[in-house]
PDB file of C-alpha atoms in Angstrom:
ATOM      1  CA  MET A   1     -74.491-119.637  67.597  1.00  0.00           C
ATOM      2  CA  ALA A   2     -73.970-116.549  65.457  1.00  0.00           C
ATOM      3  CA  GLN A   3     -73.777-113.564  67.811  1.00  0.00           C
ATOM      4  CA  ARG A   4     -71.391-115.289  70.201  1.00  0.00           C
ATOM      5  CA  PRO A   5     -67.886-113.851  70.469  1.00  0.00           C
ATOM      6  CA  GLU A   6     -66.820-111.697  73.385  1.00  0.00           C
ATOM      7  CA  HIS A   7     -69.848-111.860  75.616  1.00  0.00           C
ATOM      8  CA  THR A   8     -69.989-115.664  75.466  1.00  0.00           C
ATOM      9  CA  THR A   9     -66.248-116.003  75.933  1.00  0.00           C
ATOM     10  CA  ARG A  10     -66.648-113.997  79.104  1.00  0.00           C
ATOM     11  CA  LEU A  11     -69.537-116.176  80.342  1.00  0.00           C
ATOM     12  CA  ILE A  12     -67.570-119.356  79.657  1.00  0.00           C
ATOM     13  CA  ALA A  13     -64.541-117.947  81.483  1.00  0.00           C
ATOM     14  CA  ASP A  14     -66.799-117.149  84.462  1.00  0.00           C
ATOM     15  CA  VAL A  15     -68.138-120.705  84.613  1.00  0.00           C
ATOM     16  CA  GLU A  16     -64.584-122.015  84.331  1.00  0.00           C
ATOM     17  CA  GLN A  17     -63.398-119.838  87.177  1.00  0.00           C
ATOM     18  CA  GLU A  18     -66.278-120.792  89.466  1.00  0.00           C
ATOM     19  CA  LEU A  19     -65.615-124.463  88.744  1.00  0.00           C
ATOM     20  CA  SER A  20     -61.916-124.007  89.592  1.00  0.00           C
ATOM     21  CA  ILE A  21     -62.865-122.411  92.899  1.00  0.00           C
ATOM     22  CA  LEU A  22     -65.336-125.207  93.625  1.00  0.00           C
ATOM     23  CA  LEU A  23     -62.801-127.946  92.849  1.00  0.00           C
ATOM     24  CA  ARG A  24     -60.112-126.235  94.919  1.00  0.00           C
ATOM     25  CA  ARG A  25     -62.482-125.889  97.858  1.00  0.00           C
ATOM     26  CA  ALA A  26     -63.600-129.486  97.552  1.00  0.00           C
ATOM     27  CA  ARG A  27     -59.946-130.525  97.579  1.00  0.00           C
ATOM     28  CA  SER A  28     -59.135-128.571 100.691  1.00  0.00           C
ATOM     29  CA  ALA A  29     -62.350-129.667 102.416  1.00  0.00           C
ATOM     30  CA  GLN A  30     -61.084-133.226 102.009  1.00  0.00           C
ATOM     31  CA  MET A  31     -58.444-132.562 104.638  1.00  0.00           C
ATOM     32  CA  LEU A  32     -61.104-131.844 107.258  1.00  0.00           C
ATOM     33  CA  LEU A  33     -63.242-134.761 106.127  1.00  0.00           C
ATOM     34  CA  ALA A  34     -60.216-137.057 106.218  1.00  0.00           C
ATOM     35  CA  ARG A  35     -59.480-136.059 109.805  1.00  0.00           C
ATOM     36  CA  ARG A  36     -63.077-136.804 110.743  1.00  0.00           C
ATOM     37  CA  VAL A  37     -62.699-140.339 109.465  1.00  0.00           C
ATOM     38  CA  HIS A  38     -59.425-140.705 111.355  1.00  0.00           C
ATOM     39  CA  PRO A  39     -56.992-138.086 112.709  1.00  0.00           C
ATOM     40  CA  GLU A  40     -54.050-139.841 111.061  1.00  0.00           C
ATOM     41  CA  ILE A  41     -55.254-139.897 107.456  1.00  0.00           C
ATOM     42  CA  ASP A  42     -54.733-137.162 104.872  1.00  0.00           C
ATOM     43  CA  ALA A  43     -56.526-136.195 101.648  1.00  0.00           C
ATOM     44  CA  ALA A  44     -54.917-139.126  99.797  1.00  0.00           C
ATOM     45  CA  GLY A  45     -56.134-141.589 102.448  1.00  0.00           C
ATOM     46  CA  TYR A  46     -59.572-139.999 102.229  1.00  0.00           C
ATOM     47  CA  ALA A  47     -59.681-140.416  98.440  1.00  0.00           C
ATOM     48  CA  LEU A  48     -58.628-144.033  98.878  1.00  0.00           C
ATOM     49  CA  ILE A  49     -61.180-144.963 101.519  1.00  0.00           C
ATOM     50  CA  SER A  50     -63.939-143.133  99.559  1.00  0.00           C
ATOM     51  CA  GLN A  51     -63.079-145.097  96.443  1.00  0.00           C
ATOM     52  CA  ILE A  52     -63.086-148.418  98.327  1.00  0.00           C
ATOM     53  CA  GLU A  53     -66.416-147.514  99.897  1.00  0.00           C
ATOM     54  CA  LEU A  54     -67.861-146.497  96.522  1.00  0.00           C
ATOM     55  CA  GLY A  55     -66.702-149.753  94.961  1.00  0.00           C
ATOM     56  CA  THR A  56     -68.396-151.904  97.595  1.00  0.00           C
ATOM     57  CA  ALA A  57     -71.518-149.739  98.119  1.00  0.00           C
ATOM     58  CA  SER A  58     -73.032-151.277  94.996  1.00  0.00           C
ATOM     59  CA  GLY A  59     -72.888-154.694  96.615  1.00  0.00           C
ATOM     60  CA  GLY A  60     -69.488-156.061  95.574  1.00  0.00           C
ATOM     61  CA  ALA A  61     -67.441-158.035  98.077  1.00  0.00           C
ATOM     62  CA  GLY A  62     -64.537-155.642  97.709  1.00  0.00           C
ATOM     63  CA  VAL A  63     -62.390-153.797  95.160  1.00  0.00           C
ATOM     64  CA  ARG A  64     -59.015-154.545  93.621  1.00  0.00           C
ATOM     65  CA  ALA A  65     -56.136-152.238  94.466  1.00  0.00           C
ATOM     66  CA  SER A  66     -55.410-151.881  90.746  1.00  0.00           C
ATOM     67  CA  ASP A  67     -58.947-150.589  90.113  1.00  0.00           C
ATOM     68  CA  VAL A  68     -58.588-148.078  92.957  1.00  0.00           C
ATOM     69  CA  SER A  69     -55.303-146.919  91.485  1.00  0.00           C
ATOM     70  CA  LEU A  70     -56.875-146.530  88.051  1.00  0.00           C
ATOM     71  CA  ALA A  71     -59.981-144.707  89.285  1.00  0.00           C
ATOM     72  CA  LEU A  72     -57.976-142.225  91.349  1.00  0.00           C
ATOM     73  CA  GLY A  73     -55.210-141.711  88.825  1.00  0.00           C
ATOM     74  CA  LEU A  74     -52.631-142.489  91.463  1.00  0.00           C
ATOM     75  CA  ASP A  75     -49.417-144.471  91.100  1.00  0.00           C
ATOM     76  CA  LYS A  76     -49.567-148.064  92.329  1.00  0.00           C
ATOM     77  CA  SER A  77     -46.856-147.261  94.865  1.00  0.00           C
ATOM     78  CA  THR A  78     -48.808-144.307  96.294  1.00  0.00           C
ATOM     79  CA  VAL A  79     -51.947-146.456  96.540  1.00  0.00           C
ATOM     80  CA  SER A  80     -49.981-149.276  98.105  1.00  0.00           C
ATOM     81  CA  ARG A  81     -48.567-147.011 100.837  1.00  0.00           C
ATOM     82  CA  GLY A  82     -52.050-145.611 101.490  1.00  0.00           C
ATOM     83  CA  ILE A  83     -53.580-149.082 101.745  1.00  0.00           C
ATOM     84  CA  THR A  84     -50.923-150.148 104.228  1.00  0.00           C
ATOM     85  CA  GLN A  85     -51.716-147.093 106.359  1.00  0.00           C
ATOM     86  CA  LEU A  86     -55.495-147.578 106.255  1.00  0.00           C
ATOM     87  CA  GLU A  87     -55.018-151.249 107.126  1.00  0.00           C
ATOM     88  CA  ARG A  88     -52.737-150.417 110.050  1.00  0.00           C
ATOM     89  CA  LEU A  89     -55.390-147.992 111.357  1.00  0.00           C
ATOM     90  CA  GLY A  90     -57.967-150.784 111.177  1.00  0.00           C
ATOM     91  CA  LEU A  91     -60.139-148.945 108.641  1.00  0.00           C
ATOM     92  CA  ILE A  92     -59.852-151.384 105.725  1.00  0.00           C
ATOM     93  CA  GLU A  93     -58.990-155.067 105.331  1.00  0.00           C
ATOM     94  CA  ARG A  94     -57.958-157.484 102.592  1.00  0.00           C
ATOM     95  CA  ILE A  95     -60.129-160.470 101.806  1.00  0.00           C
ATOM     96  CA  GLY A  96     -59.898-163.301  99.244  1.00  0.00           C
ATOM     97  CA  ASP A  97     -61.638-162.661  95.919  1.00  0.00           C
ATOM     98  CA  PRO A  98     -64.544-165.145  95.655  1.00  0.00           C
ATOM     99  CA  ASP A  99     -64.101-165.100  91.851  1.00  0.00           C
ATOM    100  CA  ASP A 100     -60.333-165.567  91.809  1.00  0.00           C
ATOM    101  CA  GLY A 101     -58.619-167.514  94.554  1.00  0.00           C
ATOM    102  CA  ARG A 102     -55.251-165.847  93.987  1.00  0.00           C
ATOM    103  CA  ALA A 103     -56.548-162.268  94.034  1.00  0.00           C
ATOM    104  CA  ARG A 104     -57.180-160.094  97.077  1.00  0.00           C
ATOM    105  CA  LEU A 105     -59.920-157.511  97.470  1.00  0.00           C
ATOM    106  CA  LEU A 106     -60.097-154.466  99.712  1.00  0.00           C
ATOM    107  CA  ARG A 107     -63.094-153.523 101.799  1.00  0.00           C
ATOM    108  CA  LEU A 108     -63.886-151.334 104.805  1.00  0.00           C
ATOM    109  CA  THR A 109     -63.792-152.974 108.243  1.00  0.00           C
ATOM    110  CA  ALA A 110     -66.850-152.476 110.490  1.00  0.00           C
ATOM    111  CA  THR A 111     -64.933-149.679 112.258  1.00  0.00           C
ATOM    112  CA  GLY A 112     -63.945-148.119 108.932  1.00  0.00           C
ATOM    113  CA  ALA A 113     -67.546-148.215 107.709  1.00  0.00           C
ATOM    114  CA  ASP A 114     -68.844-146.674 110.950  1.00  0.00           C
ATOM    115  CA  ARG A 115     -66.359-143.831 110.833  1.00  0.00           C
ATOM    116  CA  TYR A 116     -66.845-143.240 107.131  1.00  0.00           C
ATOM    117  CA  ASN A 117     -70.624-143.186 107.441  1.00  0.00           C
ATOM    118  CA  ALA A 118     -70.502-140.805 110.408  1.00  0.00           C
ATOM    119  CA  MET A 119     -68.295-138.378 108.419  1.00  0.00           C
ATOM    120  CA  ARG A 120     -70.591-138.638 105.413  1.00  0.00           C
ATOM    121  CA  ALA A 121     -73.733-138.017 107.462  1.00  0.00           C
ATOM    122  CA  GLN A 122     -72.125-134.906 108.950  1.00  0.00           C
ATOM    123  CA  ARG A 123     -70.971-133.702 105.526  1.00  0.00           C
ATOM    124  CA  GLN A 124     -74.438-134.206 104.054  1.00  0.00           C
ATOM    125  CA  ALA A 125     -76.114-132.419 106.962  1.00  0.00           C
ATOM    126  CA  SER A 126     -73.882-129.342 106.504  1.00  0.00           C
ATOM    127  CA  PHE A 127     -74.435-129.374 102.770  1.00  0.00           C
ATOM    128  CA  ARG A 128     -78.200-129.705 103.138  1.00  0.00           C
ATOM    129  CA  ALA A 129     -78.365-126.922 105.709  1.00  0.00           C
ATOM    130  CA  ILE A 130     -76.765-124.624 103.117  1.00  0.00           C
ATOM    131  CA  LEU A 131     -78.973-125.616 100.192  1.00  0.00           C
ATOM    132  CA  ASP A 132     -82.061-125.522 102.359  1.00  0.00           C
ATOM    133  CA  ARG A 133     -81.842-121.736 102.165  1.00  0.00           C
ATOM    134  CA  TRP A 134     -82.062-121.804  98.351  1.00  0.00           C
ATOM    135  CA  ASP A 135     -85.410-121.512  96.637  1.00  0.00           C
ATOM    136  CA  THR A 136     -86.927-124.301  94.553  1.00  0.00           C
ATOM    137  CA  LYS A 137     -86.205-122.625  91.224  1.00  0.00           C
ATOM    138  CA  GLU A 138     -82.495-122.225  91.977  1.00  0.00           C
ATOM    139  CA  LEU A 139     -82.142-125.795  93.207  1.00  0.00           C
ATOM    140  CA  THR A 140     -83.910-127.116  90.128  1.00  0.00           C
ATOM    141  CA  ASP A 141     -81.742-125.017  87.804  1.00  0.00           C
ATOM    142  CA  LEU A 142     -78.470-125.968  89.521  1.00  0.00           C
ATOM    143  CA  GLY A 143     -79.330-129.690  89.479  1.00  0.00           C
ATOM    144  CA  ARG A 144     -80.301-129.550  85.819  1.00  0.00           C
ATOM    145  CA  LEU A 145     -77.284-127.507  84.686  1.00  0.00           C
ATOM    146  CA  LEU A 146     -74.813-129.683  86.613  1.00  0.00           C
ATOM    147  CA  GLY A 147     -76.511-132.732  85.103  1.00  0.00           C
ATOM    148  CA  ARG A 148     -76.004-131.313  81.640  1.00  0.00           C
ATOM    149  CA  LEU A 149     -72.406-130.381  82.407  1.00  0.00           C
ATOM    150  CA  ASN A 150     -71.711-133.925  83.626  1.00  0.00           C
ATOM    151  CA  ALA A 151     -73.298-135.370  80.499  1.00  0.00           C
ATOM    152  CA  ASP A 152     -71.279-133.061  78.238  1.00  0.00           C
ATOM    153  CA  LEU A 153     -67.980-133.531  80.039  1.00  0.00           C
ATOM    154  CA  SER A 154     -67.293-136.970  78.688  1.00  0.00           C
ATOM    155  CA  TRP A 155     -63.665-136.923  79.733  1.00  0.00           C
ATOM    156  CA  PRO A 156     -62.104-139.846  77.949  1.00  0.00           C
ATOM    157  CA  ASP A 157     -60.515-141.227  81.125  1.00  0.00           C
ATOM    158  CA  SER A 158     -63.628-140.930  83.261  1.00  0.00           C
ATOM    159  CA  SER A 159     -64.283-144.196  85.042  1.00  0.00           C
ATOM    160  CA  GLN A 160     -67.838-143.302  85.996  1.00  0.00           C
TER     161      GLN A 160
ATOM    162  CA  MET B   1     -89.438-121.774 103.556  1.00  0.00           C
ATOM    163  CA  ALA B   2     -92.794-123.219 104.616  1.00  0.00           C
ATOM    164  CA  GLN B   3     -93.882-125.631 101.864  1.00  0.00           C
ATOM    165  CA  ARG B   4     -90.501-127.351 101.683  1.00  0.00           C
ATOM    166  CA  PRO B   5     -90.265-130.993 102.835  1.00  0.00           C
ATOM    167  CA  GLU B   6     -90.097-133.860 100.384  1.00  0.00           C
ATOM    168  CA  HIS B   7     -89.858-132.062  97.084  1.00  0.00           C
ATOM    169  CA  THR B   8     -86.992-129.861  98.277  1.00  0.00           C
ATOM    170  CA  THR B   9     -85.199-132.766  99.917  1.00  0.00           C
ATOM    171  CA  ARG B  10     -85.290-134.500  96.550  1.00  0.00           C
ATOM    172  CA  LEU B  11     -83.945-131.406  94.737  1.00  0.00           C
ATOM    173  CA  ILE B  12     -81.111-131.043  97.246  1.00  0.00           C
ATOM    174  CA  ALA B  13     -80.238-134.731  96.904  1.00  0.00           C
ATOM    175  CA  ASP B  14     -80.119-134.286  93.115  1.00  0.00           C
ATOM    176  CA  VAL B  15     -77.704-131.348  93.374  1.00  0.00           C
ATOM    177  CA  GLU B  16     -75.592-133.342  95.807  1.00  0.00           C
ATOM    178  CA  GLN B  17     -75.436-136.317  93.483  1.00  0.00           C
ATOM    179  CA  GLU B  18     -74.508-134.224  90.455  1.00  0.00           C
ATOM    180  CA  LEU B  19     -71.756-132.544  92.465  1.00  0.00           C
ATOM    181  CA  SER B  20     -70.409-135.941  93.543  1.00  0.00           C
ATOM    182  CA  ILE B  21     -70.297-137.056  89.924  1.00  0.00           C
ATOM    183  CA  LEU B  22     -68.577-133.822  88.914  1.00  0.00           C
ATOM    184  CA  LEU B  23     -65.936-134.096  91.652  1.00  0.00           C
ATOM    185  CA  ARG B  24     -65.297-137.755  90.855  1.00  0.00           C
ATOM    186  CA  ARG B  25     -64.870-136.966  87.172  1.00  0.00           C
ATOM    187  CA  ALA B  26     -62.593-134.056  87.922  1.00  0.00           C
ATOM    188  CA  ARG B  27     -60.492-136.359  90.077  1.00  0.00           C
ATOM    189  CA  SER B  28     -60.155-138.987  87.423  1.00  0.00           C
ATOM    190  CA  ALA B  29     -59.503-136.383  84.723  1.00  0.00           C
ATOM    191  CA  GLN B  30     -56.480-135.340  86.746  1.00  0.00           C
ATOM    192  CA  MET B  31     -54.743-138.553  85.769  1.00  0.00           C
ATOM    193  CA  LEU B  32     -54.890-137.633  82.100  1.00  0.00           C
ATOM    194  CA  LEU B  33     -53.906-134.033  82.791  1.00  0.00           C
ATOM    195  CA  ALA B  34     -51.019-135.207  84.959  1.00  0.00           C
ATOM    196  CA  ARG B  35     -49.707-137.414  82.153  1.00  0.00           C
ATOM    197  CA  ARG B  36     -49.890-134.460  79.778  1.00  0.00           C
ATOM    198  CA  VAL B  37     -47.628-132.455  82.058  1.00  0.00           C
ATOM    199  CA  HIS B  38     -45.249-135.401  82.312  1.00  0.00           C
ATOM    200  CA  PRO B  39     -45.772-139.133  81.679  1.00  0.00           C
ATOM    201  CA  GLU B  40     -44.235-140.003  85.039  1.00  0.00           C
ATOM    202  CA  ILE B  41     -46.438-137.943  87.349  1.00  0.00           C
ATOM    203  CA  ASP B  42     -49.752-139.065  88.877  1.00  0.00           C
ATOM    204  CA  ALA B  43     -52.772-137.203  90.277  1.00  0.00           C
ATOM    205  CA  ALA B  44     -50.865-136.332  93.462  1.00  0.00           C
ATOM    206  CA  GLY B  45     -47.980-134.846  91.450  1.00  0.00           C
ATOM    207  CA  TYR B  46     -50.523-132.930  89.384  1.00  0.00           C
ATOM    208  CA  ALA B  47     -52.179-131.472  92.498  1.00  0.00           C
ATOM    209  CA  LEU B  48     -48.737-130.488  93.758  1.00  0.00           C
ATOM    210  CA  ILE B  49     -47.528-128.773  90.600  1.00  0.00           C
ATOM    211  CA  SER B  50     -50.915-127.012  90.225  1.00  0.00           C
ATOM    212  CA  GLN B  51     -50.668-125.690  93.765  1.00  0.00           C
ATOM    213  CA  ILE B  52     -47.105-124.464  93.240  1.00  0.00           C
ATOM    214  CA  GLU B  53     -48.152-122.807  89.985  1.00  0.00           C
ATOM    215  CA  LEU B  54     -51.181-121.202  91.667  1.00  0.00           C
ATOM    216  CA  GLY B  55     -49.013-119.888  94.490  1.00  0.00           C
ATOM    217  CA  THR B  56     -46.553-118.195  92.149  1.00  0.00           C
ATOM    218  CA  ALA B  57     -49.050-117.060  89.480  1.00  0.00           C
ATOM    219  CA  SER B  58     -49.963-114.110  91.681  1.00  0.00           C
ATOM    220  CA  GLY B  59     -46.398-112.854  91.471  1.00  0.00           C
ATOM    221  CA  GLY B  60     -44.686-114.496  94.455  1.00  0.00           C
ATOM    222  CA  ALA B  61     -41.130-115.790  94.094  1.00  0.00           C
ATOM    223  CA  GLY B  62     -42.238-119.251  95.166  1.00  0.00           C
ATOM    224  CA  VAL B  63     -44.231-121.166  97.760  1.00  0.00           C
ATOM    225  CA  ARG B  64     -43.285-122.967 100.936  1.00  0.00           C
ATOM    226  CA  ALA B  65     -43.686-126.738 101.041  1.00  0.00           C
ATOM    227  CA  SER B  66     -45.621-126.376 104.303  1.00  0.00           C
ATOM    228  CA  ASP B  67     -48.177-124.096 102.622  1.00  0.00           C
ATOM    229  CA  VAL B  68     -48.577-126.575  99.763  1.00  0.00           C
ATOM    230  CA  SER B  69     -49.103-129.343 102.288  1.00  0.00           C
ATOM    231  CA  LEU B  70     -51.714-127.287 104.130  1.00  0.00           C
ATOM    232  CA  ALA B  71     -53.576-126.191 101.004  1.00  0.00           C
ATOM    233  CA  LEU B  72     -53.787-129.726  99.618  1.00  0.00           C
ATOM    234  CA  GLY B  73     -54.545-131.425 102.914  1.00  0.00           C
ATOM    235  CA  LEU B  74     -51.692-133.827 102.339  1.00  0.00           C
ATOM    236  CA  ASP B  75     -49.215-135.170 104.873  1.00  0.00           C
ATOM    237  CA  LYS B  76     -45.816-133.492 104.873  1.00  0.00           C
ATOM    238  CA  SER B  77     -44.204-136.823 103.997  1.00  0.00           C
ATOM    239  CA  THR B  78     -46.488-137.301 100.967  1.00  0.00           C
ATOM    240  CA  VAL B  79     -45.752-133.757  99.799  1.00  0.00           C
ATOM    241  CA  SER B  80     -42.054-134.252 100.385  1.00  0.00           C
ATOM    242  CA  ARG B  81     -41.943-137.404  98.227  1.00  0.00           C
ATOM    243  CA  GLY B  82     -43.913-135.616  95.520  1.00  0.00           C
ATOM    244  CA  ILE B  83     -41.574-132.627  95.557  1.00  0.00           C
ATOM    245  CA  THR B  84     -38.538-134.879  95.229  1.00  0.00           C
ATOM    246  CA  GLN B  85     -40.121-136.544  92.209  1.00  0.00           C
ATOM    247  CA  LEU B  86     -41.089-133.274  90.486  1.00  0.00           C
ATOM    248  CA  GLU B  87     -37.598-131.946  91.125  1.00  0.00           C
ATOM    249  CA  ARG B  88     -35.957-135.066  89.698  1.00  0.00           C
ATOM    250  CA  LEU B  89     -38.123-134.676  86.556  1.00  0.00           C
ATOM    251  CA  GLY B  90     -36.891-131.086  86.225  1.00  0.00           C
ATOM    252  CA  LEU B  91     -40.386-129.592  86.584  1.00  0.00           C
ATOM    253  CA  ILE B  92     -39.850-127.648  89.815  1.00  0.00           C
ATOM    254  CA  GLU B  93     -36.873-126.231  91.676  1.00  0.00           C
ATOM    255  CA  ARG B  94     -36.009-124.920  95.138  1.00  0.00           C
ATOM    256  CA  ILE B  95     -34.808-121.356  95.565  1.00  0.00           C
ATOM    257  CA  GLY B  96     -33.830-119.259  98.586  1.00  0.00           C
ATOM    258  CA  ASP B  97     -36.621-117.236 100.170  1.00  0.00           C
ATOM    259  CA  PRO B  98     -35.795-113.534  99.637  1.00  0.00           C
ATOM    260  CA  ASP B  99     -37.608-112.764 102.928  1.00  0.00           C
ATOM    261  CA  ASP B 100     -35.966-115.465 105.015  1.00  0.00           C
ATOM    262  CA  GLY B 101     -32.435-116.611 104.254  1.00  0.00           C
ATOM    263  CA  ARG B 102     -32.884-119.978 105.938  1.00  0.00           C
ATOM    264  CA  ALA B 103     -36.143-120.883 104.187  1.00  0.00           C
ATOM    265  CA  ARG B 104     -36.527-122.474 100.766  1.00  0.00           C
ATOM    266  CA  LEU B 105     -39.287-121.814  98.273  1.00  0.00           C
ATOM    267  CA  LEU B 106     -40.598-123.983  95.461  1.00  0.00           C
ATOM    268  CA  ARG B 107     -41.304-122.790  91.960  1.00  0.00           C
ATOM    269  CA  LEU B 108     -41.760-124.213  88.472  1.00  0.00           C
ATOM    270  CA  THR B 109     -38.684-124.436  86.242  1.00  0.00           C
ATOM    271  CA  ALA B 110     -38.973-122.976  82.729  1.00  0.00           C
ATOM    272  CA  THR B 111     -39.616-126.520  81.445  1.00  0.00           C
ATOM    273  CA  GLY B 112     -42.204-127.128  84.168  1.00  0.00           C
ATOM    274  CA  ALA B 113     -43.990-123.878  83.330  1.00  0.00           C
ATOM    275  CA  ASP B 114     -43.998-124.673  79.592  1.00  0.00           C
ATOM    276  CA  ARG B 115     -45.442-128.119  80.115  1.00  0.00           C
ATOM    277  CA  TYR B 116     -47.968-126.929  82.674  1.00  0.00           C
ATOM    278  CA  ASN B 117     -49.144-124.093  80.448  1.00  0.00           C
ATOM    279  CA  ALA B 118     -49.470-126.374  77.430  1.00  0.00           C
ATOM    280  CA  MET B 119     -51.622-128.802  79.446  1.00  0.00           C
ATOM    281  CA  ARG B 120     -53.751-125.938  80.752  1.00  0.00           C
ATOM    282  CA  ALA B 121     -54.280-124.434  77.307  1.00  0.00           C
ATOM    283  CA  GLN B 122     -55.406-127.822  76.003  1.00  0.00           C
ATOM    284  CA  ARG B 123     -57.716-128.354  79.003  1.00  0.00           C
ATOM    285  CA  GLN B 124     -59.272-124.919  78.542  1.00  0.00           C
ATOM    286  CA  ALA B 125     -59.762-125.444  74.826  1.00  0.00           C
ATOM    287  CA  SER B 126     -61.641-128.727  75.427  1.00  0.00           C
ATOM    288  CA  PHE B 127     -63.720-127.145  78.151  1.00  0.00           C
ATOM    289  CA  ARG B 128     -64.567-124.124  76.022  1.00  0.00           C
ATOM    290  CA  ALA B 129     -65.489-126.275  73.035  1.00  0.00           C
ATOM    291  CA  ILE B 130     -68.080-127.998  75.246  1.00  0.00           C
ATOM    292  CA  LEU B 131     -69.561-124.850  76.761  1.00  0.00           C
ATOM    293  CA  ASP B 132     -69.594-123.128  73.410  1.00  0.00           C
ATOM    294  CA  ARG B 133     -72.591-125.301  72.538  1.00  0.00           C
ATOM    295  CA  TRP B 134     -74.579-123.935  75.512  1.00  0.00           C
ATOM    296  CA  ASP B 135     -76.838-120.941  75.074  1.00  0.00           C
ATOM    297  CA  THR B 136     -76.254-117.611  76.815  1.00  0.00           C
ATOM    298  CA  LYS B 137     -79.022-118.088  79.371  1.00  0.00           C
ATOM    299  CA  GLU B 138     -77.670-121.452  80.538  1.00  0.00           C
ATOM    300  CA  LEU B 139     -74.113-120.170  80.800  1.00  0.00           C
ATOM    301  CA  THR B 140     -75.268-117.140  82.766  1.00  0.00           C
ATOM    302  CA  ASP B 141     -77.362-119.294  85.116  1.00  0.00           C
ATOM    303  CA  LEU B 142     -74.609-121.859  85.692  1.00  0.00           C
ATOM    304  CA  GLY B 143     -71.999-119.160  86.407  1.00  0.00           C
ATOM    305  CA  ARG B 144     -74.322-117.366  88.809  1.00  0.00           C
ATOM    306  CA  LEU B 145     -75.474-120.505  90.651  1.00  0.00           C
ATOM    307  CA  LEU B 146     -71.922-121.849  91.021  1.00  0.00           C
ATOM    308  CA  GLY B 147     -70.889-118.421  92.294  1.00  0.00           C
ATOM    309  CA  ARG B 148     -73.611-118.535  94.910  1.00  0.00           C
ATOM    310  CA  LEU B 149     -72.703-122.097  95.846  1.00  0.00           C
ATOM    311  CA  ASN B 150     -69.054-121.091  96.296  1.00  0.00           C
ATOM    312  CA  ALA B 151     -70.064-118.112  98.422  1.00  0.00           C
ATOM    313  CA  ASP B 152     -72.342-120.266 100.598  1.00  0.00           C
ATOM    314  CA  LEU B 153     -69.894-123.118 100.974  1.00  0.00           C
ATOM    315  CA  SER B 154     -67.656-121.368 103.424  1.00  0.00           C
ATOM    316  CA  TRP B 155     -65.856-124.533 104.438  1.00  0.00           C
ATOM    317  CA  PRO B 156     -63.882-123.623 107.517  1.00  0.00           C
ATOM    318  CA  ASP B 157     -60.621-125.052 106.183  1.00  0.00           C
ATOM    319  CA  SER B 158     -60.852-123.498 102.763  1.00  0.00           C
ATOM    320  CA  SER B 159     -57.644-121.744 101.905  1.00  0.00           C
ATOM    321  CA  GLN B 160     -59.126-119.715  99.048  1.00  0.00           C
TER     322      GLN B 160
END
């Protein structure tokens, strides 16, 4: 930790810049991915349907709109508009909460799940085709370093 | 490329999972960052103000709403509502386009820029404090591998 200064500052700034580029690209890729799920949804609708899918993938009956809102950091009104749109497109549906008769849960419809899974399979195939050209050492290093970064980045609001 | 199969598939799946975690965390961190810019804006407002800031940081007078919409993959109506909100909060303003008298450009107000810069400085300081505990080799490797990933991920819709 002693001989740090300038050189390290530069390395940290490089990592920061590459992460900004990655996050920006991921954000703009969401537009394309959203359109693959349904031509009428945008990046916000994509974030919403992904979060609902994530919340039920672990076996739950559905997710509460308030939890979706919290996880995505979006206003309740924005989430509410998005839910109405996804429902109108037949991608998600509201069901009764088995644990609370008055509450409603959100889940993907069969159509929504089919479309979401098809988009995800396509996204994974493209991603794997790219990383398949990397050698074992690089893949191992990237996985390990991202794992460490995720462990270190304990953002206080992180829901995961 | 010959002795790939299972082991490599596993390594690629690990990288993919770590990236998913990273993107999810980044998305939920945006809620906190948004609130730091202004208590009334959400993750969508944050994405919007960041994009406007990015578009003018390179020296432009301002950005067009349609370009913001395109870059973020958000519906024009979603962007339009967000712009109205940011304007009402005094964080952004509309100015005439010097190159096209009929067009309007968006830019941060002095207050918007101050608040945005304060949030960014705080975000960078937290990020740097974390990476400052990494050794030189790890920082170099992470920067290089993310750089390669960004170069390889030439998502067709990427605006950067």
